[in-house]
Coordinates of C-alpha atoms in Angstrom, one line a residue:
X1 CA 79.8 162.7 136.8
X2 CA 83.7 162.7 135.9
X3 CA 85.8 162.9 139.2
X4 CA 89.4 164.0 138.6
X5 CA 92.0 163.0 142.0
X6 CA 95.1 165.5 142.5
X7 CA 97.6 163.3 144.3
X8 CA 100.8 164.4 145.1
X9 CA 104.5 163.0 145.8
X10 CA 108.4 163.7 147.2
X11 CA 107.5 166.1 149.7
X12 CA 103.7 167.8 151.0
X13 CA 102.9 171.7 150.2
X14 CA 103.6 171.3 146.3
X15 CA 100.8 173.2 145.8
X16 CA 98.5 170.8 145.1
X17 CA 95.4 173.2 145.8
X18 CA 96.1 175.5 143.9
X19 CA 96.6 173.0 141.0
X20 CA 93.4 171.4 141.6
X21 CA 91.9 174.7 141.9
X22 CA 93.7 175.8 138.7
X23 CA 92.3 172.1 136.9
X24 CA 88.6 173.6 137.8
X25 CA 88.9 176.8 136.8
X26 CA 90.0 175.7 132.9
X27 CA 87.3 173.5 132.9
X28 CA 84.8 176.2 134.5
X29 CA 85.8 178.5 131.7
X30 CA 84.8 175.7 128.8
X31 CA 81.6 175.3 129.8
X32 CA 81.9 173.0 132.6
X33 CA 80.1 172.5 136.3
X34 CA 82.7 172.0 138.7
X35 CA 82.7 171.4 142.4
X36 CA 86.0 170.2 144.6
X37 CA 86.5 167.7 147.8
X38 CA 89.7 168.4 149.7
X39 CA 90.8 165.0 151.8
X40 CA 93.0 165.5 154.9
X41 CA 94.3 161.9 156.6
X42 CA 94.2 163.4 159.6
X43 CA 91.9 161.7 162.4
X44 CA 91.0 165.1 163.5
X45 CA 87.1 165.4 162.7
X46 CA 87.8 168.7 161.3
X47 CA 90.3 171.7 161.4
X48 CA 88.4 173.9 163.9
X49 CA 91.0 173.1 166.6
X50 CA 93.9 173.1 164.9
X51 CA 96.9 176.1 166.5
X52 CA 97.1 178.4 162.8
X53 CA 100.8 177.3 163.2
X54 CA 99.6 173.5 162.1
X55 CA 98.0 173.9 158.6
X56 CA 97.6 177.7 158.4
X57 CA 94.4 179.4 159.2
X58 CA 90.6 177.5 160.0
X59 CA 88.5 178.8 156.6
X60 CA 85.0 178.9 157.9
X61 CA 82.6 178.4 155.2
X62 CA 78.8 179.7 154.7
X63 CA 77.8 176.2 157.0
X64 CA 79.8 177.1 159.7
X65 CA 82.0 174.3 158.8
X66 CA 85.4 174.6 159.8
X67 CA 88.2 173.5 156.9
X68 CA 91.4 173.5 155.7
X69 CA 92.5 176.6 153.7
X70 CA 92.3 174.8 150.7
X71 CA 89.1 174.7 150.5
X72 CA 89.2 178.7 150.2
X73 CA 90.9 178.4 147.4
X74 CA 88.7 176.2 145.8
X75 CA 85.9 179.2 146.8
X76 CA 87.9 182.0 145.1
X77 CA 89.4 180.5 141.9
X78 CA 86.3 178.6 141.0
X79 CA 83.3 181.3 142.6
X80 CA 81.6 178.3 144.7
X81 CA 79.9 177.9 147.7
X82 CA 81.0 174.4 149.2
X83 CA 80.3 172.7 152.3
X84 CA 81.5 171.0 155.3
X85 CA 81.0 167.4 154.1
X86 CA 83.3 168.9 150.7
X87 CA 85.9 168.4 153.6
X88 CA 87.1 164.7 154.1
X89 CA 89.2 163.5 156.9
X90 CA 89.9 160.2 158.3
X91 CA 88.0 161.1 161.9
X92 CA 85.0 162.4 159.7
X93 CA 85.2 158.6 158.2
X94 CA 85.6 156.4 161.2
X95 CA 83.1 158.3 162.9
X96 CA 80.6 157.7 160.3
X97 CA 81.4 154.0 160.5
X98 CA 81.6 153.2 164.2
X99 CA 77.8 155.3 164.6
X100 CA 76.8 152.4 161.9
X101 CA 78.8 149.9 163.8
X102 CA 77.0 150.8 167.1
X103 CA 73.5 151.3 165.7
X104 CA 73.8 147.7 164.9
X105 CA 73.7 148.6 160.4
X106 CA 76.6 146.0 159.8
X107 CA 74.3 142.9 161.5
X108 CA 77.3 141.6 163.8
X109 CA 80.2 141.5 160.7
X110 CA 83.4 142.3 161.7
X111 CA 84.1 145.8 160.4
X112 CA 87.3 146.5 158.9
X113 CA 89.4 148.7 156.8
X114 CA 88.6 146.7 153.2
X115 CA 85.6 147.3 152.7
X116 CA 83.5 148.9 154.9
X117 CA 86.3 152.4 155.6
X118 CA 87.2 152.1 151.9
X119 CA 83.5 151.6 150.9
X120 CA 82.6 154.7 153.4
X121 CA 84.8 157.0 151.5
X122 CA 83.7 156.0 147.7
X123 CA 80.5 156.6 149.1
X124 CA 81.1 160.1 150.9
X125 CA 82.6 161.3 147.5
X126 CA 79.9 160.0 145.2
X127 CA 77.2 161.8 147.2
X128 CA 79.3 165.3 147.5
X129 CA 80.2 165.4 144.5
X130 CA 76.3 165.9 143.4
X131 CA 75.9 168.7 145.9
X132 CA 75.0 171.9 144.3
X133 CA 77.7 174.9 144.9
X134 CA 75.9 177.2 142.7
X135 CA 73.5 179.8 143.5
X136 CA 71.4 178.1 140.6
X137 CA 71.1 174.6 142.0
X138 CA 72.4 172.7 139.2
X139 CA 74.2 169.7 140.1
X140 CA 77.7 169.8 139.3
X141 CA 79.5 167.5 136.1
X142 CA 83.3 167.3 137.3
X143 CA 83.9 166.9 140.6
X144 CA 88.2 168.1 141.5
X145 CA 88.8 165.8 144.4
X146 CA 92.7 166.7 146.7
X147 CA 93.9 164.1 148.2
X148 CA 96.3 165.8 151.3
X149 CA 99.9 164.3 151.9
X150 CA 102.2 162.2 150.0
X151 CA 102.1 159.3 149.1
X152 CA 103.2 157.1 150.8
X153 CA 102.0 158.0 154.2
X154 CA 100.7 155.7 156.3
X155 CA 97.9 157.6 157.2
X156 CA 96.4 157.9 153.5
X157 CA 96.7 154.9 152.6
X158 CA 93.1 153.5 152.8
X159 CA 92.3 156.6 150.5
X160 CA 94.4 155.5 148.1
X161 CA 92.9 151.9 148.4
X162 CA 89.7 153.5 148.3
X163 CA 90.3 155.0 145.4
X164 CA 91.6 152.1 143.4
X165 CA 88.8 150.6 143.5
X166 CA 86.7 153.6 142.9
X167 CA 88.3 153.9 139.0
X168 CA 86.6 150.9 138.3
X169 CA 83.8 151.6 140.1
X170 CA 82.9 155.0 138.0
X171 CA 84.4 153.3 134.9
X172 CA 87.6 154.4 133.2
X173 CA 86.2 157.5 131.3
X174 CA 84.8 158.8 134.0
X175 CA 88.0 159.0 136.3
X176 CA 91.3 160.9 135.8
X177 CA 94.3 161.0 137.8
X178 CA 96.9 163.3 138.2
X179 CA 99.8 163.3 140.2
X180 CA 102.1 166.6 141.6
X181 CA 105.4 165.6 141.8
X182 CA 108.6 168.3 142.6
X183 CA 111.4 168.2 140.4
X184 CA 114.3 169.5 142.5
X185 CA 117.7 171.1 140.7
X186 CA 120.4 171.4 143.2
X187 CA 122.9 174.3 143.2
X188 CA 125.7 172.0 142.7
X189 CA 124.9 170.4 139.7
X190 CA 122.1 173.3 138.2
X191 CA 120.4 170.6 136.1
X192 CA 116.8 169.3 137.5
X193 CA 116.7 165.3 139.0
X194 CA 113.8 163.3 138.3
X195 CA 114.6 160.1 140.4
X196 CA 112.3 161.9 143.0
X197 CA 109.8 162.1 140.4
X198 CA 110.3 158.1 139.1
X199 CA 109.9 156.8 142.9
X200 CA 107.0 159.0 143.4
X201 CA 105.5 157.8 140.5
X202 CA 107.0 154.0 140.5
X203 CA 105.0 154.0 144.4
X204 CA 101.7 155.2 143.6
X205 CA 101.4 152.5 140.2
X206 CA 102.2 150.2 142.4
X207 CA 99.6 151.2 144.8
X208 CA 96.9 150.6 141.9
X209 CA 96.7 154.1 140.4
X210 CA 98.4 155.0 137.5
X211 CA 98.6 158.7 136.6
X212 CA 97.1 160.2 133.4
X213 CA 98.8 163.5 133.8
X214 CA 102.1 164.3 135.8
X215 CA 103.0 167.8 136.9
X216 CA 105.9 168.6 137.7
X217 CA 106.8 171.4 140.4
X218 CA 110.4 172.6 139.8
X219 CA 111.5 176.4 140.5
X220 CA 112.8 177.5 137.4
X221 CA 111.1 175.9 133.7
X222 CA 111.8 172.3 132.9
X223 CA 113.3 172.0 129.5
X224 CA 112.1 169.5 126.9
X225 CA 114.9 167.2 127.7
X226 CA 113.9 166.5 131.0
X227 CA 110.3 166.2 130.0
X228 CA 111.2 163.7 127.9
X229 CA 113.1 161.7 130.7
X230 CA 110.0 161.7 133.0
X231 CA 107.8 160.9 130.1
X232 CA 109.8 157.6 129.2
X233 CA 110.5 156.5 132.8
X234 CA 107.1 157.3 134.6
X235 CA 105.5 155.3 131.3
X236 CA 103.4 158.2 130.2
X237 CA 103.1 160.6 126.9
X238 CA 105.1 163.8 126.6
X239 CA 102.0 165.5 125.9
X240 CA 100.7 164.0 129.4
X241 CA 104.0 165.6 131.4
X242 CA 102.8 169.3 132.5
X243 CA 105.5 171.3 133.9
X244 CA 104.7 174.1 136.2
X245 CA 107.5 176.2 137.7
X246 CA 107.8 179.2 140.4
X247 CA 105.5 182.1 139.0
X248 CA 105.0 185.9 140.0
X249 CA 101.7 185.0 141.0
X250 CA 99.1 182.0 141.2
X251 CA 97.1 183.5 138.9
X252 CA 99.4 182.6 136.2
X253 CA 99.3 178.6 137.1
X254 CA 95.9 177.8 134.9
X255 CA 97.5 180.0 132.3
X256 CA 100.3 177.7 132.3
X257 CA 98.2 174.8 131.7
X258 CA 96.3 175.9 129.3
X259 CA 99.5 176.4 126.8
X260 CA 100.2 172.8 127.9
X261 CA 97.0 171.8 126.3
X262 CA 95.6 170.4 129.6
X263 CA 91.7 170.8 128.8
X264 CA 92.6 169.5 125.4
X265 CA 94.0 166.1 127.0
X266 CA 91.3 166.3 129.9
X267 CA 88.3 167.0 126.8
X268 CA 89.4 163.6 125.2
X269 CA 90.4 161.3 128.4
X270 CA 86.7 161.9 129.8
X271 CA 84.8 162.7 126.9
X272 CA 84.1 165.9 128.0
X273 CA 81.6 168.5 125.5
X274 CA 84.2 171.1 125.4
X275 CA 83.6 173.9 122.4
X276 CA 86.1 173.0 119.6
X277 CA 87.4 175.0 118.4
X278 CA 87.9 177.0 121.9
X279 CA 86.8 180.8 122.2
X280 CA 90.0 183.0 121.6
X281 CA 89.0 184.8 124.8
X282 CA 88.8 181.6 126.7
X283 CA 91.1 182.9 129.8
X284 CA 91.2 187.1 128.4
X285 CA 89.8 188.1 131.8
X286 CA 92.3 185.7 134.2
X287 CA 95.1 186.9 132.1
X288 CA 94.1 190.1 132.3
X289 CA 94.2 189.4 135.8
X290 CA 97.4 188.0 136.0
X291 CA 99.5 190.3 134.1
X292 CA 97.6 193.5 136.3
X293 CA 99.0 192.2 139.5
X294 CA 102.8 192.0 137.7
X295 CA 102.6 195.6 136.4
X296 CA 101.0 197.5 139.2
X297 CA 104.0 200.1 140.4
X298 CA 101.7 202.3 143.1
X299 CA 102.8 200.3 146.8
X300 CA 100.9 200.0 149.7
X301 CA 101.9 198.8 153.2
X302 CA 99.8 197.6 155.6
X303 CA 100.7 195.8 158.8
X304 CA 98.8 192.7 160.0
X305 CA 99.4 192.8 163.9
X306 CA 98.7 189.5 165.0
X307 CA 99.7 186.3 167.5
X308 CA 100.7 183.6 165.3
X309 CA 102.8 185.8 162.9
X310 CA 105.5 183.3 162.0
X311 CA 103.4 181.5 159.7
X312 CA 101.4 183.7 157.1
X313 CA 99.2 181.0 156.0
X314 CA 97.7 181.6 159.3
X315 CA 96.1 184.7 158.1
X316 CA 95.9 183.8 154.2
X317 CA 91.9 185.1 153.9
X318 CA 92.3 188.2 155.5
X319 CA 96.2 188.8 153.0
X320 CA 94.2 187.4 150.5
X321 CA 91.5 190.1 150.8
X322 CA 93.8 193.1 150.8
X323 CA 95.6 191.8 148.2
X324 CA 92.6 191.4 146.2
X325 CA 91.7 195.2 147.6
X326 CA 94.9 196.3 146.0
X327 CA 94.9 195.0 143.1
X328 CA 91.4 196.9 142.3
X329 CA 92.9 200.1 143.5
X330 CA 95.7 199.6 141.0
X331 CA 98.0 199.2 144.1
X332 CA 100.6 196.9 145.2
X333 CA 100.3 195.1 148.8
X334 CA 102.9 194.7 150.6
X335 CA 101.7 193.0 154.7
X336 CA 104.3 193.6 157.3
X337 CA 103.8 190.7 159.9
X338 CA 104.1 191.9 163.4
X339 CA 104.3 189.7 166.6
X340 CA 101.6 191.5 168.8
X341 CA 103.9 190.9 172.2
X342 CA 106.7 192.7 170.3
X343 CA 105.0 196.1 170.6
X344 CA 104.3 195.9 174.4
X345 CA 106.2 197.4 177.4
X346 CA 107.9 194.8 178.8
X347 CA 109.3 193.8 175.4
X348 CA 111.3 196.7 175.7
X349 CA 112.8 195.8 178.9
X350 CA 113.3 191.9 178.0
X351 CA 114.7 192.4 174.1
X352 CA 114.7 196.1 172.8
X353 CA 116.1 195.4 169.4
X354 CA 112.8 193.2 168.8
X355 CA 110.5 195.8 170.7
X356 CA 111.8 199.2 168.5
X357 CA 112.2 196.9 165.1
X358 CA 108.4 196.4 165.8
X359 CA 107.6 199.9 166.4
X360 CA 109.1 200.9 163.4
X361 CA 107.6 198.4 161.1
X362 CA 104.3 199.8 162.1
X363 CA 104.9 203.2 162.0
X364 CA 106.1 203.5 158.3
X365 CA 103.1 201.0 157.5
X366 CA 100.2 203.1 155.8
X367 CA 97.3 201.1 157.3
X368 CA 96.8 198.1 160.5
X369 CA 95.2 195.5 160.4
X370 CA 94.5 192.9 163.9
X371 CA 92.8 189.8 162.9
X372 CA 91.1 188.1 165.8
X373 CA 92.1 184.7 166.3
X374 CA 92.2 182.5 170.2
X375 CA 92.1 184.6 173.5
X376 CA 95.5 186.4 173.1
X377 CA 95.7 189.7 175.2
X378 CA 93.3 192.4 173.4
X379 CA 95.7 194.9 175.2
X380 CA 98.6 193.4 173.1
X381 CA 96.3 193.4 169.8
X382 CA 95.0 197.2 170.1

């Protein structure tokens, strides 16, 4: 089993999932049987009761397990069927521990962070990551494991612990670690920074994990310059410094990587049997994919009336779907977001502008949509 850790650093929401998702999807197209574990340092047991405006929405998987949203990416870009336990969070942990602790398994020791929480987690991950997600049964050979938050943060740390010692535990070729890092370029000066990237990257060696692979998050491309710069100070190769900027779409992300020679590097750092040379149609379809959902002209506007609005990763499976609708009827999507209260009565009496702006988003909207989510007034929905 090869395990490949996504870490990331400066700031959370880099897009780490879809990286990691993006990481499995290459190697799914060479050959490879990928699953993916997504760890959240949260000491809730799971994301079920989480408000949508927290993380975004609860993805529900086949189990009935509750998860973060990630994990739905994992499901679409990679065509798996995962499971609760894929879902790691620091209540799920000391859960498992103190129900040992109380049925007497530790024999009186004095349990405590190093080892028995660190020992937990290796564990946890070495018996997912064998779980079938296929439909044929076949026990995965990489496992894409996402470690939530920076870091840095307190709360992750034993992860990080956990997973220093895990490197050594699986053996060098059969662990990989890449780190997410943002490369900011502020208006004032129009050239990217990498100190972020350096302190990021200075913090984790020094927490015992040194990256193989840095990518770097900017909004416009890095140039080779810069690459260069984060190559010599973060004490890695150029070829090991992947730089993936603001695109169109997602979908373009593993193409990215894959002109960066990403499986290439990943083929040779854990001896993976990749085809060599490549197929020339390796990613056909996913471009084909990509560069559909840039030309489409045909738009279609549908309005998602809903309560937690403000937020749109609180409905990101249901956009998600129509977008993925769209796409196959050659269309566009565009989703109006509409605060169900704003299209009630009294709004009109308490703030007009909001109540006729509402109105007249709907009404020029081809199609509604009203996901269900909590108790809010099924008057205000419908």
């Amino acid at each position: 089993m090869k395990y490949v850790l996504v870490t990331g650093g400066v700031i959370s929401g880099i897009g780490k999932g879809i990286i990691a998702s993006s990481i499995g999807t290459l190697l799914k197209a060479c050959g490879q049987l990928v699953t993916s574990i997504k760890i959240d340092p949260y000491i809730n047991i799971d994301a079920g009761t989480f408000s949508p405006y927290e993380h975004g929405e609860v993805y529900v998987l086949d189990d009935g397990g509750e998860v973060d949203l990630d994990l739905g990416n994992y499901e679409r870009f990679l065509d798996v069927t995962l499971h609760s336990d894929n879902n790691i969070t620091t209540g799920k942990i000391y859960q498992h521990v103190i129900n040992k602790e109380r049925q007497g398994d530790y024999l009186g020791r004095t349990v405590q962070v190093i080892p028995h929480i660190t020992d937990a987690i290796q564990q946890w991950v070495e018996n997912v990551a064998k779980r079938p997600v296929t439909s044929d049964g076949l026990e995965p050979e990489v496992c894409i494991i996402e470690l939530g938050g920076t870091i840095g943060d307190i709360e992750g740390m034993p992860f990080v612990e956990a997973f220093r010692q895990f490197q050594f535990r699986v053996k060098r070729e059969n662990f990989c670690c890449i780190h997410v890092s943002l490369v900011p370029q502020p208006k004032s000066t129009k050239e990217h920074k990498t100190k972020p990237t350096q302190a990021s990257v200075r913090e984790l060696r020094g927490l015992g994990l040194s990256p193989d692979l840095i990518v770097c998050r900017s909004e416009l491309p890095v140039n080779s310059f810069i690459k260069e710069k984060i190559s010599n100070f973060c004490h890695v190769e150029p070829d090991q410094v992947i730089c993936i900027h603001d695109c169109s779409s997602i979908y373009w992300v593993p193409l990215l990587m894959e002109e960066q020679n990403l499986v290439e590097y990943l083929g040779t750092r854990l001896q993976l049997t990749i085809p060599v040379p490549r197929p020339r149609n390796l990613m056909r379809k996913w471009k084909a994919l990509a560069n559909r959902q840039d030309h489409v002209r045909k738009e279609v506007i549908i309005a998602l009336v809903g309560k937690y609005t403000q937020l749109e990763d609180s409905y990101a499976s249901v956009s998600k779907a129509l977008q993925h609708a769209a796409l196959a009827c050659s269309y566009k999507m565009i989703i109006s977001y509409i605060e169900g209260e704003e299209l009630e009565e009294q709004m009109k009496d308490t703030d007009p502008i909001k109540y006729h702006k509402a109105w007249q988003e709907l009404c020029k909207s081809h199609g509604i949509i009203v996901p269900e989510i909590g108790r809010a007034s099924c008057r205000e929905r419908v």
